[in-house]
CSV table of C-alpha atoms in Angstrom, one decimal:
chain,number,residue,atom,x,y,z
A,1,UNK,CA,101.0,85.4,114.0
A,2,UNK,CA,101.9,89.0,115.0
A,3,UNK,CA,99.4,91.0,117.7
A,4,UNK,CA,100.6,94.7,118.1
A,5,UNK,CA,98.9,94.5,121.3
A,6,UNK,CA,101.3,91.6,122.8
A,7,UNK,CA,104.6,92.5,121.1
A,8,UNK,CA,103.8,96.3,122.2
A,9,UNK,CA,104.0,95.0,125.9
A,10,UNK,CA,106.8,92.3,125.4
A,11,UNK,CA,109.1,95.1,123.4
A,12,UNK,CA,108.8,97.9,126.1
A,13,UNK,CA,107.2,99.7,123.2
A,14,UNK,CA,103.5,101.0,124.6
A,15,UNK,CA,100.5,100.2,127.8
A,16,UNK,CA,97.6,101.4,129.4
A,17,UNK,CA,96.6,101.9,132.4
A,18,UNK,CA,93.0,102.1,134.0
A,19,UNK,CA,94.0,105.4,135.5
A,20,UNK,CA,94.4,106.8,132.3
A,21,UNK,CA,91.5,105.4,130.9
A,22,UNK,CA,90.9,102.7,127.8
A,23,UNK,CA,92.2,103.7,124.5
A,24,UNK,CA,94.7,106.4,126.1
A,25,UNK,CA,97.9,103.9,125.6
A,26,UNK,CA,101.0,105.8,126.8
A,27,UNK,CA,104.6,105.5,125.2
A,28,UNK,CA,107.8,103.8,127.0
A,29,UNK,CA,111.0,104.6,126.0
A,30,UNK,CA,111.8,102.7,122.9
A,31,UNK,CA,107.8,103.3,121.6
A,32,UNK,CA,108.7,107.0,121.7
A,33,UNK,CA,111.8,106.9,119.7
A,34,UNK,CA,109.9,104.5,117.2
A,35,UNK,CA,107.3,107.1,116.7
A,36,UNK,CA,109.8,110.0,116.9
A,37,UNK,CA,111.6,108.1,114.4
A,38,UNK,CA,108.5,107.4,111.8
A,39,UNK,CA,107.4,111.4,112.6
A,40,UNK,CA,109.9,112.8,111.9
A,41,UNK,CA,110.4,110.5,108.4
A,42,UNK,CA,106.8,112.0,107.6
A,43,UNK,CA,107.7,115.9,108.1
A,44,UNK,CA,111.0,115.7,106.1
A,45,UNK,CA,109.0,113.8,103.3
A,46,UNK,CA,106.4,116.6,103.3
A,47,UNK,CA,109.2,119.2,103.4
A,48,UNK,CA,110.4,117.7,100.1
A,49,UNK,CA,107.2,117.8,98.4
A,50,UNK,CA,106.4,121.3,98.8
A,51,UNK,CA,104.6,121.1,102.6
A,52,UNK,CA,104.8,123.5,105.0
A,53,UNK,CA,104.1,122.7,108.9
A,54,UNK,CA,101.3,124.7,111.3
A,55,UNK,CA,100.2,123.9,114.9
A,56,UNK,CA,96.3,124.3,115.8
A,57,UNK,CA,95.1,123.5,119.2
A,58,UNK,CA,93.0,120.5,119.6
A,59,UNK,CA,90.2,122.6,121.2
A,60,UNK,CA,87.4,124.6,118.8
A,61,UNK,CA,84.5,126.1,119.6
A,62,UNK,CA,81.6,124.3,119.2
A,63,UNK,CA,80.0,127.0,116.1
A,64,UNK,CA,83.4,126.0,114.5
A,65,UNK,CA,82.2,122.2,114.4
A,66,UNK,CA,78.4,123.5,113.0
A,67,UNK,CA,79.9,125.8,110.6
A,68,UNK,CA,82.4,122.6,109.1
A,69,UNK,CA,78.9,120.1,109.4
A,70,UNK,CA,80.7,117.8,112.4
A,71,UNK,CA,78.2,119.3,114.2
A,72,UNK,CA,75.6,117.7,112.3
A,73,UNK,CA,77.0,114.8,110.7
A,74,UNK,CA,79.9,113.1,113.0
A,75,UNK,CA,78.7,114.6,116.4
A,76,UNK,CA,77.8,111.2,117.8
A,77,UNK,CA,81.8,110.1,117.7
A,78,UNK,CA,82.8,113.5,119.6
A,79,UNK,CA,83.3,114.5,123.1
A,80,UNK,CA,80.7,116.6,124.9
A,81,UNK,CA,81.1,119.7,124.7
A,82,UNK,CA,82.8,121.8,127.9
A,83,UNK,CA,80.5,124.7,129.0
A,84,UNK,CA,82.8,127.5,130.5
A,85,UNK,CA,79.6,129.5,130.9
A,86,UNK,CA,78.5,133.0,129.2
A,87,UNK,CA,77.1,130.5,126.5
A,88,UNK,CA,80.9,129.2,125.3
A,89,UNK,CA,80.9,125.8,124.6
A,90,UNK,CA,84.5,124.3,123.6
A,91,UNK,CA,84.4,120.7,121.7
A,92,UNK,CA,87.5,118.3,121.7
A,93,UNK,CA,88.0,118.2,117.8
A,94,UNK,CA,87.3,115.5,116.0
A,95,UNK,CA,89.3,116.5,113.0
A,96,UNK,CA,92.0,118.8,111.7
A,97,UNK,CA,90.1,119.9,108.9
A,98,UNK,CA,88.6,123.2,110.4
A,99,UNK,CA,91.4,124.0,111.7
A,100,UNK,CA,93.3,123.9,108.6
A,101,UNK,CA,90.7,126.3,106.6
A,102,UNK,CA,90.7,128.7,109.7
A,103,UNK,CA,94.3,129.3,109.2
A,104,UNK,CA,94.1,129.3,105.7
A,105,UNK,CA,91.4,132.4,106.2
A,106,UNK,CA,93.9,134.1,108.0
A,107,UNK,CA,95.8,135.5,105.4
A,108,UNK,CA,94.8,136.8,102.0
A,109,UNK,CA,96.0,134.4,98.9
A,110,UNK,CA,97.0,135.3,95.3
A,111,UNK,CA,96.6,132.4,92.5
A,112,UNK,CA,100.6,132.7,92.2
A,113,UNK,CA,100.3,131.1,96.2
A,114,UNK,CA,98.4,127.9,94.7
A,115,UNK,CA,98.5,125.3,96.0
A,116,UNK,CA,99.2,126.0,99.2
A,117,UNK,CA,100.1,123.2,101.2
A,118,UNK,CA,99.3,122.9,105.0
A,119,UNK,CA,100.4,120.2,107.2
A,120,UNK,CA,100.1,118.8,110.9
A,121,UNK,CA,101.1,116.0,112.7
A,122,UNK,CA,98.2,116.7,115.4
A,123,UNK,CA,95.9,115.4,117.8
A,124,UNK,CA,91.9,114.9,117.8
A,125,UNK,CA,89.9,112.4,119.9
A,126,UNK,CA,86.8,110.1,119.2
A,127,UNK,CA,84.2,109.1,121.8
A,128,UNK,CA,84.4,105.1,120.5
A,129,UNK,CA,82.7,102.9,122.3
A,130,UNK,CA,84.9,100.7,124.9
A,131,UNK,CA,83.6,97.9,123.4
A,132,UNK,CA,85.7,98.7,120.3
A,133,UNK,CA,88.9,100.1,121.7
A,134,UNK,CA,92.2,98.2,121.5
A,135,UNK,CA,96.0,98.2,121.3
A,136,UNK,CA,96.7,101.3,119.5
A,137,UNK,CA,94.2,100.7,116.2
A,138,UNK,CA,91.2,101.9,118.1
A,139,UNK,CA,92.1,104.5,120.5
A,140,UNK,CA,90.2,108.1,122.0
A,141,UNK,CA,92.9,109.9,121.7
A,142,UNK,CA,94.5,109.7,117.9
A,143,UNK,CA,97.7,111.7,116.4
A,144,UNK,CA,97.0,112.4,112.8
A,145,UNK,CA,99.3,112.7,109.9
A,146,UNK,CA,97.0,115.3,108.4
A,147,UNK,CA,97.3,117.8,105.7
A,148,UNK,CA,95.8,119.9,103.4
A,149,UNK,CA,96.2,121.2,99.9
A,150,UNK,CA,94.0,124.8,98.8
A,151,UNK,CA,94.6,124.6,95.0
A,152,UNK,CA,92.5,126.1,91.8
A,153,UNK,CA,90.3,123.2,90.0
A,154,UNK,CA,92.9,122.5,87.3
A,155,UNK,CA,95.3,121.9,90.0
A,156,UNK,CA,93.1,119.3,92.3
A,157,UNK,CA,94.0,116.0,90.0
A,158,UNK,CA,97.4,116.5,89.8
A,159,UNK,CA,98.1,117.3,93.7
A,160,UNK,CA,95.8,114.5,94.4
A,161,UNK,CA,98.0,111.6,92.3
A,162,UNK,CA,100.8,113.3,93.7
A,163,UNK,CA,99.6,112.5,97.5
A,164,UNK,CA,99.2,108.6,95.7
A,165,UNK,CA,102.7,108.8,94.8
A,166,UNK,CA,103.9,110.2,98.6
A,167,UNK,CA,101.7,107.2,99.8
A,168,UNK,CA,103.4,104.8,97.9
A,169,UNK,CA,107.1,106.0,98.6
A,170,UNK,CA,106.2,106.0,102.3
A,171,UNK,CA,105.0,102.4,102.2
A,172,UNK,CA,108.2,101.4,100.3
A,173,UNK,CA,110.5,102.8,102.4
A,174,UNK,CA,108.5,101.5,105.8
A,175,UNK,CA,108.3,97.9,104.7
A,176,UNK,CA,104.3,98.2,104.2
A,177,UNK,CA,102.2,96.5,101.2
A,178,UNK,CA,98.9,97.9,100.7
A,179,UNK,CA,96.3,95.5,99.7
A,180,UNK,CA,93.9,97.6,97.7
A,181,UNK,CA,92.8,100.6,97.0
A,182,UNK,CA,88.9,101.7,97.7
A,183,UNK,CA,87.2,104.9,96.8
A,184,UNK,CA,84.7,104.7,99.1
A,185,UNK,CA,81.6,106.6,98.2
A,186,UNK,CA,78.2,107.3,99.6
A,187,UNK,CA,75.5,104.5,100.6
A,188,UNK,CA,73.1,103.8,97.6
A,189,UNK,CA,70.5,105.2,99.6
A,190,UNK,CA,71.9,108.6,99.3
A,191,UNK,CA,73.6,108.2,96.3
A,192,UNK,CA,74.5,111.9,94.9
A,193,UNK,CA,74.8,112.7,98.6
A,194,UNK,CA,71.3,113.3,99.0
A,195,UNK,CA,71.4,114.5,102.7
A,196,UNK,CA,69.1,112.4,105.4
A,197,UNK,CA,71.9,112.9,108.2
A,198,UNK,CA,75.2,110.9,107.6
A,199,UNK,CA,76.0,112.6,104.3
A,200,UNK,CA,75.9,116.3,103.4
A,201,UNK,CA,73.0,116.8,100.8
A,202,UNK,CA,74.7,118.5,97.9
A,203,UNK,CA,74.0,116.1,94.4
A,204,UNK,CA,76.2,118.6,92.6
A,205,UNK,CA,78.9,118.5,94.7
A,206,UNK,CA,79.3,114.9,95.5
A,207,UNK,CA,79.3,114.1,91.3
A,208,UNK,CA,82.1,116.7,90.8
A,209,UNK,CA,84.6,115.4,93.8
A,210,UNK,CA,83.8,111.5,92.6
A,211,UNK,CA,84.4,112.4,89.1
A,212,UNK,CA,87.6,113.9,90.2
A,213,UNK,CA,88.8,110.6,92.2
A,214,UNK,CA,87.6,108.6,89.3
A,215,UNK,CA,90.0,110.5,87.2
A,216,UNK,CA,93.2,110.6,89.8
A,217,UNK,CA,92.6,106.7,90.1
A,218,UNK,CA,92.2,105.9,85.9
A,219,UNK,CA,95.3,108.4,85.3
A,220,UNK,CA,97.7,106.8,88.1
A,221,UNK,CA,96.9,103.3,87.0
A,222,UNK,CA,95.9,102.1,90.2
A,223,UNK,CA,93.4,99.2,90.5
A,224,UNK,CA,90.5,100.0,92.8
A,225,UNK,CA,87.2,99.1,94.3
A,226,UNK,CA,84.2,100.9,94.5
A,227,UNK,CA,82.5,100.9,98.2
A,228,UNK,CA,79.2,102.5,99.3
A,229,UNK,CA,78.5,103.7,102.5
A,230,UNK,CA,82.5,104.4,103.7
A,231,UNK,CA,82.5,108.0,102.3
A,232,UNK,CA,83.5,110.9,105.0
A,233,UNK,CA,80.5,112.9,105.6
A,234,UNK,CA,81.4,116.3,103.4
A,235,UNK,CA,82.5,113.7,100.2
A,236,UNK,CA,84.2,110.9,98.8
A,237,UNK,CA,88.0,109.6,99.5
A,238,UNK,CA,90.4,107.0,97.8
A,239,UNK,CA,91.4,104.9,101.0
A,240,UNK,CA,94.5,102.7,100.7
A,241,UNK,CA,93.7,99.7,102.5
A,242,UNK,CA,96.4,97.4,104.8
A,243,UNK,CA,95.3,94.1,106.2
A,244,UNK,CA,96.7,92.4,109.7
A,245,UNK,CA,98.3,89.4,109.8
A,246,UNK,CA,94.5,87.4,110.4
A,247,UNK,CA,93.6,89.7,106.9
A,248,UNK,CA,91.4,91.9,108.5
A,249,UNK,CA,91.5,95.0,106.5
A,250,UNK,CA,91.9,98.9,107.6
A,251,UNK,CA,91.8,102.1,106.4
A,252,UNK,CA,95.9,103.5,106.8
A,253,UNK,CA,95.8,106.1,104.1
A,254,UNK,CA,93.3,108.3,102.6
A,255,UNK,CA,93.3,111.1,99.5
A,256,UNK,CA,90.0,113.0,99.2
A,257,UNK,CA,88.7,116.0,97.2
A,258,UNK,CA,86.6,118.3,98.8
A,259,UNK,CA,84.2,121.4,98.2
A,260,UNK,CA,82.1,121.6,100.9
A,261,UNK,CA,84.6,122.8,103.3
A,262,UNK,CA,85.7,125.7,101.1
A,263,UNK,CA,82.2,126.9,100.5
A,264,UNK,CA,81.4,126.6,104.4
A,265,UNK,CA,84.2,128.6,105.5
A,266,UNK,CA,83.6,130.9,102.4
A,267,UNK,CA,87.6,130.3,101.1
A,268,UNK,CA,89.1,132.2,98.5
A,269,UNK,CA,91.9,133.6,96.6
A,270,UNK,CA,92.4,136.3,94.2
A,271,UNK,CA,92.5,135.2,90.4
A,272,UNK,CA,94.4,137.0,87.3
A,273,UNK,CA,91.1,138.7,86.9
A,274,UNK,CA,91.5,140.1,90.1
A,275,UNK,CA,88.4,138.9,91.2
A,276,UNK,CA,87.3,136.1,94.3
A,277,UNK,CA,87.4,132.4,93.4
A,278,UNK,CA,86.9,129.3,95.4
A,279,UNK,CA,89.6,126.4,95.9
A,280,UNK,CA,89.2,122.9,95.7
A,281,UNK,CA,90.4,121.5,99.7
A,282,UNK,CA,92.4,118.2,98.8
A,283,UNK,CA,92.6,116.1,101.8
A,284,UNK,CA,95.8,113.8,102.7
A,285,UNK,CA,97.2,111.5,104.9
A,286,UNK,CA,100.2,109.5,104.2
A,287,UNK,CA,100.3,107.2,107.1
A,288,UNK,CA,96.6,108.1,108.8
A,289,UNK,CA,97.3,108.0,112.9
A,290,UNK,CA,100.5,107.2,114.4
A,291,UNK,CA,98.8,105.0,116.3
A,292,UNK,CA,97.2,102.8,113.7
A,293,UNK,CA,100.5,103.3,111.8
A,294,UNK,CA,102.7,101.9,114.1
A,295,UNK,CA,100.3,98.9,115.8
A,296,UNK,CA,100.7,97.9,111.5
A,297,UNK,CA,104.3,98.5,111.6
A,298,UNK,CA,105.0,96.1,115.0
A,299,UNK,CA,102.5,93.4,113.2
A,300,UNK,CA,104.7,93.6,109.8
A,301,UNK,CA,108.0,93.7,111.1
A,302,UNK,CA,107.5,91.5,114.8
A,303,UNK,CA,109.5,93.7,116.1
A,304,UNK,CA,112.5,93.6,113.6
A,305,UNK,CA,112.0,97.0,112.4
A,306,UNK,CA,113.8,98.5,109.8
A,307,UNK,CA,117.4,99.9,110.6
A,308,UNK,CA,116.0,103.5,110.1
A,309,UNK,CA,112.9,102.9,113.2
A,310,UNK,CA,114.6,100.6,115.4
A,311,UNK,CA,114.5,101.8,118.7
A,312,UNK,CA,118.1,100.4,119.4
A,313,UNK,CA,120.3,100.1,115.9
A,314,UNK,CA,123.4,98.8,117.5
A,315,UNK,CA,124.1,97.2,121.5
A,316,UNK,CA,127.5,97.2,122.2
A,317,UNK,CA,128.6,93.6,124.3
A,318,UNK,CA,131.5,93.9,125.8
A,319,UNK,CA,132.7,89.9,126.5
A,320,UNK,CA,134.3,90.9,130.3
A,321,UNK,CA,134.4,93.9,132.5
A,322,UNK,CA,138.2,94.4,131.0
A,323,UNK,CA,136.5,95.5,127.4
A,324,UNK,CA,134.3,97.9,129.0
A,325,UNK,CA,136.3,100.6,128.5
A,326,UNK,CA,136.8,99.8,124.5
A,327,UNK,CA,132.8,99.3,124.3
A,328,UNK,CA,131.7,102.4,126.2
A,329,UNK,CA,134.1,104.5,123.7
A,330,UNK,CA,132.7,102.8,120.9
A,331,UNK,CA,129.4,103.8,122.2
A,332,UNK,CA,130.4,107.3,122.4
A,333,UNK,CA,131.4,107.0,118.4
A,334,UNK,CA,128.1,105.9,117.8
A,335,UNK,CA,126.3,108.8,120.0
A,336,UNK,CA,127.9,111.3,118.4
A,337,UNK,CA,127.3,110.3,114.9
A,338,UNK,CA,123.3,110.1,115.5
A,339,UNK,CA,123.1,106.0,116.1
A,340,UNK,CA,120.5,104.7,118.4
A,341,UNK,CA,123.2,102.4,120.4
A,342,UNK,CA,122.7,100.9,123.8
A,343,UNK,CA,125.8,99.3,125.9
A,344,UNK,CA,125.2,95.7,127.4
A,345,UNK,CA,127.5,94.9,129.9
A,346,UNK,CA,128.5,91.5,131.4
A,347,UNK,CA,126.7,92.5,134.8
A,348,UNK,CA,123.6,92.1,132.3
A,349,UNK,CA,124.3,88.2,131.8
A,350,UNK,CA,125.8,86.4,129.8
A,351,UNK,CA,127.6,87.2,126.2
A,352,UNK,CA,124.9,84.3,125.0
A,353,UNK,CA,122.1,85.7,127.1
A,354,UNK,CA,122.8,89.3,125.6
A,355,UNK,CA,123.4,88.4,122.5
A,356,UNK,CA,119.3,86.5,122.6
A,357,UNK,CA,118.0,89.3,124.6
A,358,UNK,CA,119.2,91.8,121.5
A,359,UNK,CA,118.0,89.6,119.0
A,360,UNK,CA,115.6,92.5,117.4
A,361,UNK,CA,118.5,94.7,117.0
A,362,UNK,CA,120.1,95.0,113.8
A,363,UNK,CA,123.4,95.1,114.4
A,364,UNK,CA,125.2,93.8,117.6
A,365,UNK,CA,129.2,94.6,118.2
A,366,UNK,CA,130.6,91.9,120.4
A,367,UNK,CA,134.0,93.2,122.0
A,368,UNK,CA,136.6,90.3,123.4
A,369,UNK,CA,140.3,90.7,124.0
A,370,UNK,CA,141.8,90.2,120.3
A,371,UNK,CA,139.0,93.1,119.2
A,372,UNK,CA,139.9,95.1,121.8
A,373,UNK,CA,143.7,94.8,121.2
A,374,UNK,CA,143.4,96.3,117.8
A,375,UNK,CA,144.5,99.7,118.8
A,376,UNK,CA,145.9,100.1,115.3
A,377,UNK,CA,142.7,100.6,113.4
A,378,UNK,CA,141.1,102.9,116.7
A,379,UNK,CA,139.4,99.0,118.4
A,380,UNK,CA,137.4,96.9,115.9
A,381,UNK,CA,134.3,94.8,116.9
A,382,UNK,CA,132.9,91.2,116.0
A,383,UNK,CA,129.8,92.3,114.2
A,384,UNK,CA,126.9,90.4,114.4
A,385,UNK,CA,123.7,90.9,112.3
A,386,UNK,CA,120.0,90.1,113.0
A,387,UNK,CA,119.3,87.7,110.3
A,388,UNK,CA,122.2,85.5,111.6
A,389,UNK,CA,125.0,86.6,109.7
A,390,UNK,CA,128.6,87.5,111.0
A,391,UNK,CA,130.5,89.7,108.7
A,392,UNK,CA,133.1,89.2,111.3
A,393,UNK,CA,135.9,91.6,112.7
A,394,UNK,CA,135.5,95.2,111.2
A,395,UNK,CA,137.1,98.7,112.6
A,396,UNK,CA,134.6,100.6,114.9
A,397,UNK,CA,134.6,103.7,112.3
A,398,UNK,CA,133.5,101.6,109.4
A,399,UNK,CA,131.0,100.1,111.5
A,400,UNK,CA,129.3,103.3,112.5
A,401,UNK,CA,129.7,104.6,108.8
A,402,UNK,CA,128.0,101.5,107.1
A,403,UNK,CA,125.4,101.5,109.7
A,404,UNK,CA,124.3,105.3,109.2
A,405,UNK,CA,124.7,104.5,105.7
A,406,UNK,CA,122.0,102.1,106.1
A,407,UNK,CA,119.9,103.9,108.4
A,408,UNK,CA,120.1,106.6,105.4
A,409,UNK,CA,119.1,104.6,102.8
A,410,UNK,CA,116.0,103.4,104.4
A,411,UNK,CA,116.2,100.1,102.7
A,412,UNK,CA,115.9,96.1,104.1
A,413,UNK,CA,118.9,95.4,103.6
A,414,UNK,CA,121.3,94.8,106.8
A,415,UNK,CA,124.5,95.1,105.3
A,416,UNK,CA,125.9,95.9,101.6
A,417,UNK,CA,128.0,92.6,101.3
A,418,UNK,CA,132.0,93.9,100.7
């Protein structure tokens, strides 16, 4: 069985350190480029669907936090606030929801805008318990995929199924199966949202957002549970639910429908009639944290990560010092074309040690004498691949072309069989 926390440590990939504090993991090298990697998979997808990309600070004031109801409702999982005196009180934020709105504010809309969508891939901290904290699925300092959709009413469903459909492409393409889907709604005792602390107390508005989900669910055809008591504070949410490799189910993805914020930050837009409306705020995250993402991610693959999010794609082992020369051009090749490749010399071992010490990479190039004697085709290499197979001898360009191909395609497969 896989633990993120273990594999993190044996793979180079993330650690802690007292220093820092718990649930403050920091990023080695090949955990960096694996989140690079996966980040910037996430940005392009939102470019394609009609996204585009802000940057808020992850400090507010703390009236920003009373005027969204964090305040309130979720001020037992923030930071204290930081007095800088003269009464100004700034609050680590818990969320990028506030943020969002503010910058939506900015700037008068016209219904020809809608829906506008926002997106972030930013930070916000929880004050959780250390008790609770570990690896990277419970952590104080979180990086969310977060975004935001301002649309008219008639527009809410169908931006809502399409946020579904960018979930379910994402989870294709990284190799993750989701286990269920949950729209998670208030406790019984405050069914409605009825107020009483935890929920905002707004009957009206809690039927209209859950009728909504209801109908996103029934229209995309997408099994799902009803839960009480795992609603966010300000409404209810569709969470797609993952499980670890013990079953224990989390929360990676969530879709939720929202008119509390727009009404608390007084949001508008200007209508045909020329007069002020309210949007609906949808609420969307493809892959939740990066953190709880990629501790999933190192648990599903162990380590073999697609071709696409490997930290290394291709290690170049030369068999003697006399191919070095061969294997460093070849690296070179594969630099410039945008490969993730990594030369393993002899002074590293031995070709059998290398060659079990790079058994996570997909693709490993072993150089000897007849490869390196192939002038003719510009050097070739023996190829190895991770599941074992040897497609044997093949020209360093059409290497490096196949493997970009692959790395393109985003797909399991390893190699395309001519």
């Amino acid at each position: 069985m896989h633990d993120h926390r273990r594999l993190g440590r044996e793979l180079d990939l993330f650690d802690t350190d007292p220093l820092m504090g718990a649930g403050l993991p920091y990023w080695l090298p090949d955990g960096a480029t694996l989140r690079h990697a996966l980040e910037e998979y996430i940005r392009e997808a939102e470019r394609g669907a009609g996204y585009r990309h802000v940057h808020s600070p992850v400090l507010g004031k703390r009236e920003l936090y009373e005027i969204s109801g964090h305040w309130d409702h979720y001020s037992e999982d923030m930071f204290p606030p930081m007095d800088l005196g003269g009464g100004e009180q700034l609050v680590l934020r818990p969320s990028l929801c506030p943020h969002h709105a503010l910058i939506y504010r900015s700037r008068s809309h016209s219904y020809r805008e809608l829906p506008f969508r926002m997106a972030e891939l930013g930070g916000m901290y929880r004050s959780e318990l250390s008790g609770v904290l570990g690896g990277l699925t419970r952590v104080r300092a979180i990086h969310l995929n977060d975004a935001h959709v301002f649309c008219t009413l008639d527009q809410a469903v169908d931006e809502a199924r399409a946020a579904l459909e960018l979930i379910a492409r994402a989870y294709a393409d990284l190799g993750i199966r989701a286990v269920r889907h949950r729209l998670s709604l208030p406790s019984a005792a405050q069914e409605g949202g009825a107020g009483g602390g935890k929920y905002v107390a707004d009957p009206e508005l809690w039927r209209r957002a859950t009728a909504l989900l209801h109908e996103v669910l029934d229209a995309s055809g997408i099994p799902y549970e009803a839960a009480e008591g795992e609603a966010a504070f300000y409404g209810p949410k569709i969470d797609v639910q993952i499980a670890d490799p013990a079953g224990r189910e989390a929360t990676l993805s969530t879709v939720q429908i929202d008119f509390h914020q727009p009404e608390r930050f007084d949001l508008h837009y200007i209508g045909p009639d020329g007069a002020r409306h309210r949007p609906v705020m949808v609420h969307r995250s493809i892959i939740g944290s990066v953190e709880r993402a990629v501790a999933h991610l190192i648990e599903q693959h162990g380590g073999a990560f697609p071709v696409w999010l490997a930290p290394v794609q291709l290690v170049i082992l030369p068999v003697s010092d006399a191919q070095t020369e061969q294997a460093e051009r070849l690296l070179h090749q594969a630099l410039g074309q945008g490969l993730r490749a990594e030369l393993a010399g002899p002074g590293q071992g031995t070709l059998g040690a290398r060659i079990r010490a790079a058994r996570l990479v997909p693709y490993q190039a072993v150089i000897g004498e007849r490869e390196a004697a192939a002038e003719a085709d510009g050097g070739r290499a023996a190829v190895r691949l991770r599941d074992g197979r040897k497609p044997g001898a093949v020209p360093a360009a059409e290497l490096i072309t196949r493997i970009a191909a692959r790395a393109k395609a985003r797909g399991p497969e390893l190699w395309d069989g001519r």
